[in-house]
Coordinates of N, CA and C in Angstrom, one line a residue:
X23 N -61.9 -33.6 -20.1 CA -60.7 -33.9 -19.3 C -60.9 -35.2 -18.5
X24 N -61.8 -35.4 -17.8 CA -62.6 -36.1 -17.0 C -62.3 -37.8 -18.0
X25 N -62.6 -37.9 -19.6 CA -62.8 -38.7 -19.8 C -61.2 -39.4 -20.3
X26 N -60.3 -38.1 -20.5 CA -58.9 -38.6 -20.6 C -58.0 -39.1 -19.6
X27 N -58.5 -38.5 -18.1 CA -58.3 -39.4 -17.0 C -59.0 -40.9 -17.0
X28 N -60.3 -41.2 -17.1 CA -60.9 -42.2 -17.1 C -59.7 -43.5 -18.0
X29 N -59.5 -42.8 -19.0 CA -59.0 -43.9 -20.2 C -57.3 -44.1 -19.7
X30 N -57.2 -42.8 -19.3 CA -55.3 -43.3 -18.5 C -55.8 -44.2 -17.5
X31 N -56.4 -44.0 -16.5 CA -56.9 -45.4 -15.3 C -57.2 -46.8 -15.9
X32 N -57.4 -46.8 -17.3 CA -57.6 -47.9 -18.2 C -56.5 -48.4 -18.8
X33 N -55.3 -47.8 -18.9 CA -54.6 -48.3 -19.1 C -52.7 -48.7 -18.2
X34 N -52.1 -49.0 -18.5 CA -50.9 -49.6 -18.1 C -50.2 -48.6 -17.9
X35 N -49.9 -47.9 -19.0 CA -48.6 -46.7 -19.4 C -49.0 -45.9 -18.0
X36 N -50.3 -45.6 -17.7 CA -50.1 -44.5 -16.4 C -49.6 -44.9 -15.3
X37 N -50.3 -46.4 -15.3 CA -50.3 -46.6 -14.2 C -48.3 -47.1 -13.5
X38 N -47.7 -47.7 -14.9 CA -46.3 -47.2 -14.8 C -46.1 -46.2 -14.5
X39 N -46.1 -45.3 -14.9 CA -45.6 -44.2 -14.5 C -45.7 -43.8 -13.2
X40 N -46.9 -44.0 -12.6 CA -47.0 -44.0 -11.3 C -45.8 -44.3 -10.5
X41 N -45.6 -45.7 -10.5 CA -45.1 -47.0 -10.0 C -43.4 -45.9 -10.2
X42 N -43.1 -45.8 -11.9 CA -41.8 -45.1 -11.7 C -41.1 -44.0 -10.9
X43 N -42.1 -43.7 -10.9 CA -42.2 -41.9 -10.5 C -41.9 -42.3 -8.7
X44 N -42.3 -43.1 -8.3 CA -42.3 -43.7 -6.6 C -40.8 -44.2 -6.4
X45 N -40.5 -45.2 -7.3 CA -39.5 -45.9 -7.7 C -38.3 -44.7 -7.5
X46 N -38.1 -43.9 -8.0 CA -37.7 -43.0 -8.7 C -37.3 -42.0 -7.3
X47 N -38.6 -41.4 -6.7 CA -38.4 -40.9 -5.3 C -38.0 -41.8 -4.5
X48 N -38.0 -43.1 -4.3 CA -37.6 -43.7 -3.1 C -36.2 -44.1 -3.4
X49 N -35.4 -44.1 -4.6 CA -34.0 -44.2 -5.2 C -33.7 -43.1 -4.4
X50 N -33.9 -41.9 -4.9 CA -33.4 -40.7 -4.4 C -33.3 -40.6 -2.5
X51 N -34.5 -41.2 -2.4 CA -34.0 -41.0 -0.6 C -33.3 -42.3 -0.4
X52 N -33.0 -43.4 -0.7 CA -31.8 -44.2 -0.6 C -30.6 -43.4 -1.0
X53 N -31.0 -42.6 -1.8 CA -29.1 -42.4 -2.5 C -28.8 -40.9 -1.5
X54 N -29.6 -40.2 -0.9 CA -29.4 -39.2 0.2 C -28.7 -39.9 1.2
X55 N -29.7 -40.8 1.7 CA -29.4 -41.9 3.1 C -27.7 -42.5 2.9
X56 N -27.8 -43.2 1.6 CA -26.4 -44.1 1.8 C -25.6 -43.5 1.1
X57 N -25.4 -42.6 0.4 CA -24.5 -42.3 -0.2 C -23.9 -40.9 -0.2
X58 N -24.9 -39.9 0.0 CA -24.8 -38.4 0.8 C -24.1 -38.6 2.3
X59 N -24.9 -39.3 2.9 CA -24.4 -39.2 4.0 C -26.1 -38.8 5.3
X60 N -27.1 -38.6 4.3 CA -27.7 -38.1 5.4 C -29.0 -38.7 6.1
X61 N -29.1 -37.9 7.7 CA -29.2 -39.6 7.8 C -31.2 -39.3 8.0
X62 N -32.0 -40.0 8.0 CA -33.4 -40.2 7.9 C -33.9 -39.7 9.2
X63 N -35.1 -38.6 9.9 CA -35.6 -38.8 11.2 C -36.7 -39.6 11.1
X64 N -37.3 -39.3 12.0 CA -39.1 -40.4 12.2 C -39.9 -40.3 11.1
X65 N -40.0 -38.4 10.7 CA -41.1 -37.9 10.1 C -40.6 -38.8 8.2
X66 N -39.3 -38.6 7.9 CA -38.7 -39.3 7.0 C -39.3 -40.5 6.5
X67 N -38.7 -41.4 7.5 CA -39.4 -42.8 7.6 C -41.1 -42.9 7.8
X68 N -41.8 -41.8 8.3 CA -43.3 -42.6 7.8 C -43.4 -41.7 6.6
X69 N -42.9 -40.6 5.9 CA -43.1 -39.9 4.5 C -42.8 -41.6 3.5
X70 N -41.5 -41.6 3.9 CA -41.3 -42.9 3.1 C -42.0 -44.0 3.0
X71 N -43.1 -44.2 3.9 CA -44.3 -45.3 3.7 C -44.9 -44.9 3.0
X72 N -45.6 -43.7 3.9 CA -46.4 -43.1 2.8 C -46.4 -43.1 1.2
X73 N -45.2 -42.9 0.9 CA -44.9 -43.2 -0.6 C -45.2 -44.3 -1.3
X74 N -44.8 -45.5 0.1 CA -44.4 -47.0 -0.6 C -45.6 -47.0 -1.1
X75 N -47.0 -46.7 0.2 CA -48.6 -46.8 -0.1 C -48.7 -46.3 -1.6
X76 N -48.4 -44.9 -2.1 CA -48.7 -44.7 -3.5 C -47.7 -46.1 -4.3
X77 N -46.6 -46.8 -4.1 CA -46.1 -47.2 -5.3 C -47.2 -48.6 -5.1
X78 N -47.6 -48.8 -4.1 CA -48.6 -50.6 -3.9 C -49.3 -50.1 -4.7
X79 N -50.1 -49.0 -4.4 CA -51.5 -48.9 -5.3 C -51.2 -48.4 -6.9
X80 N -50.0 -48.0 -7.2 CA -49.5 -48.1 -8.5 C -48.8 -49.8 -8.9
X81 N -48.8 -50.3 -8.1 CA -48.7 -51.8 -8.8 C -50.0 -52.5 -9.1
X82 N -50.5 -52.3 -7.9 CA -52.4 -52.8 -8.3 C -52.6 -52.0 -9.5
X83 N -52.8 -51.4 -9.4 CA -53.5 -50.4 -10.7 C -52.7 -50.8 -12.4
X84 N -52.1 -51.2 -11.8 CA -50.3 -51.6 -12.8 C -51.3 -53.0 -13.5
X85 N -51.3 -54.1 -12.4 CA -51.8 -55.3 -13.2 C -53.3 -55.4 -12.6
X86 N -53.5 -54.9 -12.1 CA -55.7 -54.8 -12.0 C -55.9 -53.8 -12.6
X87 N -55.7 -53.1 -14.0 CA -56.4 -51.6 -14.2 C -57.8 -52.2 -14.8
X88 N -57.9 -53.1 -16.0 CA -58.8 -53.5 -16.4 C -60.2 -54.3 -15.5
X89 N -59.9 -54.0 -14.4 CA -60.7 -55.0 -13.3 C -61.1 -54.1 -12.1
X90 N -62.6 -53.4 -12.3 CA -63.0 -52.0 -12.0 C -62.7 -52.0 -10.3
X91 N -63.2 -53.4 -9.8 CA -62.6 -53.6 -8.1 C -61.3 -53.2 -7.8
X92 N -60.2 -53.7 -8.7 CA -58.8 -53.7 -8.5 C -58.6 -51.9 -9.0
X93 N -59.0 -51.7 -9.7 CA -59.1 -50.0 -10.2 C -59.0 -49.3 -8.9
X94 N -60.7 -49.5 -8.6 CA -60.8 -48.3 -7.7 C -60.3 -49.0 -6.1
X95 N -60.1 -50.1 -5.6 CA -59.0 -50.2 -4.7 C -57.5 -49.4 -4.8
X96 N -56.7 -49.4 -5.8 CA -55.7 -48.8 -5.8 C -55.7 -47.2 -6.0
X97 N -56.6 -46.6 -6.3 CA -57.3 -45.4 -7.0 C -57.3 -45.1 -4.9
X98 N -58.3 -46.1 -4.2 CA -58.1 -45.2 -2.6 C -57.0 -45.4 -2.1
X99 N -55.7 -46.6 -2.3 CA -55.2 -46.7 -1.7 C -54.1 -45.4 -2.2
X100 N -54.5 -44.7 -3.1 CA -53.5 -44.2 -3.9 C -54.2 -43.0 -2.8
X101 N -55.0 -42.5 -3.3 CA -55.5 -41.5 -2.3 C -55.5 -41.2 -0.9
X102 N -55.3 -42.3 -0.3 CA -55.1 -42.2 1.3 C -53.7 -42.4 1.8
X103 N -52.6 -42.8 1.0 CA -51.5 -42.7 0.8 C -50.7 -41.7 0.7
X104 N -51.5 -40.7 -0.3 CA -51.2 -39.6 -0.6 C -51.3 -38.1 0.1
X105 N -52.7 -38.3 0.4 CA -53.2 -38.0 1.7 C -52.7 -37.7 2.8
X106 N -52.0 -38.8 3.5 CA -51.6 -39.1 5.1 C -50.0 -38.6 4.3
X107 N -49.1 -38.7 3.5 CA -47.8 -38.2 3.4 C -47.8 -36.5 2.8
X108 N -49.0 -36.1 2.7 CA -49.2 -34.8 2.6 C -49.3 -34.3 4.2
X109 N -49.8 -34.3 4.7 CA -50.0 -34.1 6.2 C -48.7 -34.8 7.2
X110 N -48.3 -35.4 6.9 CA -46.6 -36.0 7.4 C -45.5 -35.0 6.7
X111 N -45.6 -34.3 5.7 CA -45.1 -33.5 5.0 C -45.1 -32.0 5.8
X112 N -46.4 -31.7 6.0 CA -47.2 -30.7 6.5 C -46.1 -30.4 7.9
X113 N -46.8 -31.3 8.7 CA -46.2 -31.8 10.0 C -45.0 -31.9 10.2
X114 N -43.8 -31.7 9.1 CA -42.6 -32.1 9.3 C -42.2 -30.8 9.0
X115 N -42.5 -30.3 7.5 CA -42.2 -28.7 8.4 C -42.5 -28.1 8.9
X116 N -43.7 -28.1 9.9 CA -44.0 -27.6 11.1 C -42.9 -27.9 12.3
X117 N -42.8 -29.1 12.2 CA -41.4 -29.1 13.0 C -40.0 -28.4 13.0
X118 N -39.8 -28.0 11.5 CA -38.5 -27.5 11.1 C -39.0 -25.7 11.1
X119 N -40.1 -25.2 11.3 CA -40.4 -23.8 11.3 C -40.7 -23.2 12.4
X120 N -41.0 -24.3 13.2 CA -41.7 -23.8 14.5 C -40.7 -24.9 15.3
X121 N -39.3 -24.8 15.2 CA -38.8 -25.5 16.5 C -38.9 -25.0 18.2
X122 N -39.7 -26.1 18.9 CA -39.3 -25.9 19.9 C -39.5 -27.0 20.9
X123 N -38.9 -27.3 22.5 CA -38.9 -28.0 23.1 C -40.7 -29.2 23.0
X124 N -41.7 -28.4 22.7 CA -43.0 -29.1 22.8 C -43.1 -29.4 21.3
X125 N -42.4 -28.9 20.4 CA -43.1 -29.5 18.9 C -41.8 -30.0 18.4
X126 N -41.8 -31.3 18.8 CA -40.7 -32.2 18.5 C -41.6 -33.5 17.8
X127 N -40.9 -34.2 16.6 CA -41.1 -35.5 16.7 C -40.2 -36.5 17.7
X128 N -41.4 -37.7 17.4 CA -40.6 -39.3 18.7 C -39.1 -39.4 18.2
X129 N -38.6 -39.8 19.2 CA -37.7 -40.5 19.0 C -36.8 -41.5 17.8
X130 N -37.9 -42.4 18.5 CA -38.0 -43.7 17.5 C -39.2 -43.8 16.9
X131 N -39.7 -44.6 15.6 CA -40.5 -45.0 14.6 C -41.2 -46.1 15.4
X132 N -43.0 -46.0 15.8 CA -43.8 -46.5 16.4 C -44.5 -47.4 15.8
X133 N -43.5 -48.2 14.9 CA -44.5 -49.9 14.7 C -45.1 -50.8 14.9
X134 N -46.0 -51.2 14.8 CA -46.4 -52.0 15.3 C -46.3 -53.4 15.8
X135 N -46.1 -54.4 17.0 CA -45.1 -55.6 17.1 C -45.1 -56.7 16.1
X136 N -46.7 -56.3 15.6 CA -46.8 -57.3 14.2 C -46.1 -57.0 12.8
X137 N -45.3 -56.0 12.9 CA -45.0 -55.1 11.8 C -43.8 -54.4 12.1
X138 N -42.9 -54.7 12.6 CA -41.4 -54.4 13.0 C -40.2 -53.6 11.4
X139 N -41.0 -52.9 10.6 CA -40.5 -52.7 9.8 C -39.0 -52.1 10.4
X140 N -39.0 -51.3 11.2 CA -37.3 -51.3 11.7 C -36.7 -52.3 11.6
X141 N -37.0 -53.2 12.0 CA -36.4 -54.8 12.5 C -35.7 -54.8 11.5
X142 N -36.8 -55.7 10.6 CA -36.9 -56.3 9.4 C -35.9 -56.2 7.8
X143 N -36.0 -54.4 7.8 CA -35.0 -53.9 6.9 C -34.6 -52.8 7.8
X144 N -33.6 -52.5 8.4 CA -33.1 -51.6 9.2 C -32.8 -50.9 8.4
X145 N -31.9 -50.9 7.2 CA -31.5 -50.2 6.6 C -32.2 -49.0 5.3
X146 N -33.2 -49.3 5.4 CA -34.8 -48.8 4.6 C -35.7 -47.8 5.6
X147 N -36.2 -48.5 7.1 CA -37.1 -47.9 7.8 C -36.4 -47.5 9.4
X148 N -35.1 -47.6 9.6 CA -34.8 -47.2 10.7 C -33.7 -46.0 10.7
X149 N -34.4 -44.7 11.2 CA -34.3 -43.0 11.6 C -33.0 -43.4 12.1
X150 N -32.2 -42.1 11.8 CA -30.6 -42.1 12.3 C -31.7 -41.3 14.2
X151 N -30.8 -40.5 14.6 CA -30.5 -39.8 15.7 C -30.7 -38.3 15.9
X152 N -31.2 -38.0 14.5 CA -31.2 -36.7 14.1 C -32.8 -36.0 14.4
X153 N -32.9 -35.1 15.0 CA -33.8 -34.6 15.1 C -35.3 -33.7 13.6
X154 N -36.4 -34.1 13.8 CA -37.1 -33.6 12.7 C -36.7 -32.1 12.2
X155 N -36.8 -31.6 13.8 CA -36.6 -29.9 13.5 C -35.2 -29.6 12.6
X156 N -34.4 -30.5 12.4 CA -33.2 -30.4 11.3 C -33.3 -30.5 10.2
X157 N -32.7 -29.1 9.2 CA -32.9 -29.1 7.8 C -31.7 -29.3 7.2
X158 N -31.0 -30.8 6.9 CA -30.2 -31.4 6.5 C -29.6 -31.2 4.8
X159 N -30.9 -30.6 3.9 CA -30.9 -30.3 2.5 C -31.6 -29.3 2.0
X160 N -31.3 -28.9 1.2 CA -31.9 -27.9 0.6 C -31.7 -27.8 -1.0
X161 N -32.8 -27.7 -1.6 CA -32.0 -27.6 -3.6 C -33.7 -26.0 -3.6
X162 N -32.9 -25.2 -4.6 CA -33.8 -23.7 -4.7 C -34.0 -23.1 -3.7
X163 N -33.7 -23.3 -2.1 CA -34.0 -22.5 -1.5 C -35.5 -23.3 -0.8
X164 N -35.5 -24.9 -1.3 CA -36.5 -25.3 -0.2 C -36.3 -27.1 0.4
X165 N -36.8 -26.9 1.1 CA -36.1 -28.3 2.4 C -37.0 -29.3 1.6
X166 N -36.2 -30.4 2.2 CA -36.9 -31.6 1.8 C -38.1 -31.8 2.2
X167 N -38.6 -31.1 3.2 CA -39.7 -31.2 3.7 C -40.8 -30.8 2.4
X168 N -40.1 -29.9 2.1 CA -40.9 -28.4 1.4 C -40.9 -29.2 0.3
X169 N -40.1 -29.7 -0.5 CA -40.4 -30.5 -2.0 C -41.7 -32.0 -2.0
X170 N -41.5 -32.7 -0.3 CA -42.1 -33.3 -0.4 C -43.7 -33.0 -0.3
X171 N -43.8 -32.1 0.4 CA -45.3 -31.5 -0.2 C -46.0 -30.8 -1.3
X172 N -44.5 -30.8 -1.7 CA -45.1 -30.4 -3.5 C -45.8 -31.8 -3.9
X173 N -44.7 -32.8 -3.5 CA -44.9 -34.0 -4.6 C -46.2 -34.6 -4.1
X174 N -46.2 -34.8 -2.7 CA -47.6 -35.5 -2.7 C -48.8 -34.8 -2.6
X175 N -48.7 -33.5 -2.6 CA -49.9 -32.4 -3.3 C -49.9 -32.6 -4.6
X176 N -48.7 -33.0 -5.8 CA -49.3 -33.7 -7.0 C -49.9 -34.5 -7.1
X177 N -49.2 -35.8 -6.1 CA -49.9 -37.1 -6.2 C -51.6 -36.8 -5.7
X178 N -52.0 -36.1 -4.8 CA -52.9 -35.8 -4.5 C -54.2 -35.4 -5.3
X179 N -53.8 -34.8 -6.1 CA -54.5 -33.8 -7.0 C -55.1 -34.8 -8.4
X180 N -53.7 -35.8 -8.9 CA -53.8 -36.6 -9.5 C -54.5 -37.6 -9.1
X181 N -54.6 -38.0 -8.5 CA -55.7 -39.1 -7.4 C -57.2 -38.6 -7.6
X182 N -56.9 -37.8 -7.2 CA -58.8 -36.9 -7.0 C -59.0 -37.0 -8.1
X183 N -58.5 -36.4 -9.7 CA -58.8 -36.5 -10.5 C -59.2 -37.8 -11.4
X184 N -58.1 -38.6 -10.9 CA -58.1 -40.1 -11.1 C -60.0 -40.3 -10.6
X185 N -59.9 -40.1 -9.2 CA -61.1 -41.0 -8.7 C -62.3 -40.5 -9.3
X186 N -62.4 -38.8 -9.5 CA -63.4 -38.5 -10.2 C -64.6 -39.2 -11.7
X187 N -63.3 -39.2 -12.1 CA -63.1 -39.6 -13.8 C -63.5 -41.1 -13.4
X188 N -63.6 -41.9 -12.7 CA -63.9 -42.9 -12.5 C -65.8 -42.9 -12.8
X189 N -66.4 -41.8 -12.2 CA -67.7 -41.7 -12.5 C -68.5 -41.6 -13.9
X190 N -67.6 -41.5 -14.4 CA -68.0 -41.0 -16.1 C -67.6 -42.0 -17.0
X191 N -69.0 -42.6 -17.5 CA -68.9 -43.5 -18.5 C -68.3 -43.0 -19.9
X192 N -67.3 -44.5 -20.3 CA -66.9 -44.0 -21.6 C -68.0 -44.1 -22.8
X193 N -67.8 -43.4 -23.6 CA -68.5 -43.0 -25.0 C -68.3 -44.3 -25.8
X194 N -69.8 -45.1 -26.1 CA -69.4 -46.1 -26.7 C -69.4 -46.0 -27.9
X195 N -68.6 -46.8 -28.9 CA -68.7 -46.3 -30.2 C -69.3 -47.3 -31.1
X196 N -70.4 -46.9 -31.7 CA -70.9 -47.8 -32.8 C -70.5 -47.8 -34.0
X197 N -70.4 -49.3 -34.2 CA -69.4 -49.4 -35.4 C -70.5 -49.7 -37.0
X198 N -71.2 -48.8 -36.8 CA -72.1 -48.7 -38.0 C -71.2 -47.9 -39.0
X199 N -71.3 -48.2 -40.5 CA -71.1 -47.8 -41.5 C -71.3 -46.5 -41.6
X200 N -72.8 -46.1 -41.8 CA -73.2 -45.1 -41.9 C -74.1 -44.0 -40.8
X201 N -73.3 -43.4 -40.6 CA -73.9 -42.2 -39.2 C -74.4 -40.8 -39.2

């Protein structure tokens, strides 16, 4: 298995997929935001980085797969990406299960002044007015919170596996006639 992961890390097609699959989720929270009607809190907007981090490191991996630096650069960035929007996940429905006066998210989105992503694209990184502990959607009987810990528990899982498989030399093959 180990070495079927290794050879997807080798190639393009995964690492598309990656890239789509991001593409794909961040469509869907635009098309919630502007076109549902609903509107993003804090926890939202850093899930949504979080994500962007898996689609960067699915672009590296996209055009560095063949270039073992650029590999396993995107391989951590994919995993610490993945990572910190599983735990922003976590944290978000902790807010929505355990509401109360002391387990609230901020306000506003805590950027940094060199980094004004609100500013910049307001319309991408800046939270309506709505409080985290609000469960605005629901599809099967679980919040958006709740799907997005599925997804970046895949991405997760997928990463690890990715990075593992990184250890394991491919099988070289000798092109002798007779074996």
């Amino acid at each position: 298995m180990l070495h079927y992961f290794k050879n997807l890390s080798l190639s393009r097609g995964a690492w598309f997929f990656l890239v789509l699959s991001c593409i794909m989720l961040e469509g869907v929270a635009l098309y919630f935001q502007h076109v549902m009607g609903l509107v993003p809190c804090v926890m939202c907007i850093y899930e949504r980085i979080a994500l962007l981090g898996i689609l960067f490191a699915g672009i590296l991996g996209l055009f560095g797969n063949r270039y073992a630096i650029l590999r396993w650069l995107a391989i951590l960035i994919w995993l610490i990406s993945a990572f910190k929007g599983l735990m922003l996940s976590l944290k978000h429905q902790d807010y929505q299960i355990n509401p109360s006066p002391w387990n609230q998210c901020e306000f506003k989105v805590d950027f940094p002044q060199t980094l004004p992503l609100d500013k910049w694209l307001p319309e991408f990184f800046s939270p309506g007015s709505v409080n985290c502990s609000e469960n605005q959607w629901e599809m099967f009987g679980f919040s958006m919170a709740q799907w997005l810990i599925f997804m970046f528990a895949v991405y997760l899982v997928f990463a690890v596996i990715t990075l593992m498989s990184q250890f394991k030399h491919n099988r070289q093959k000798n092109s002798f006639i007779f074996r």
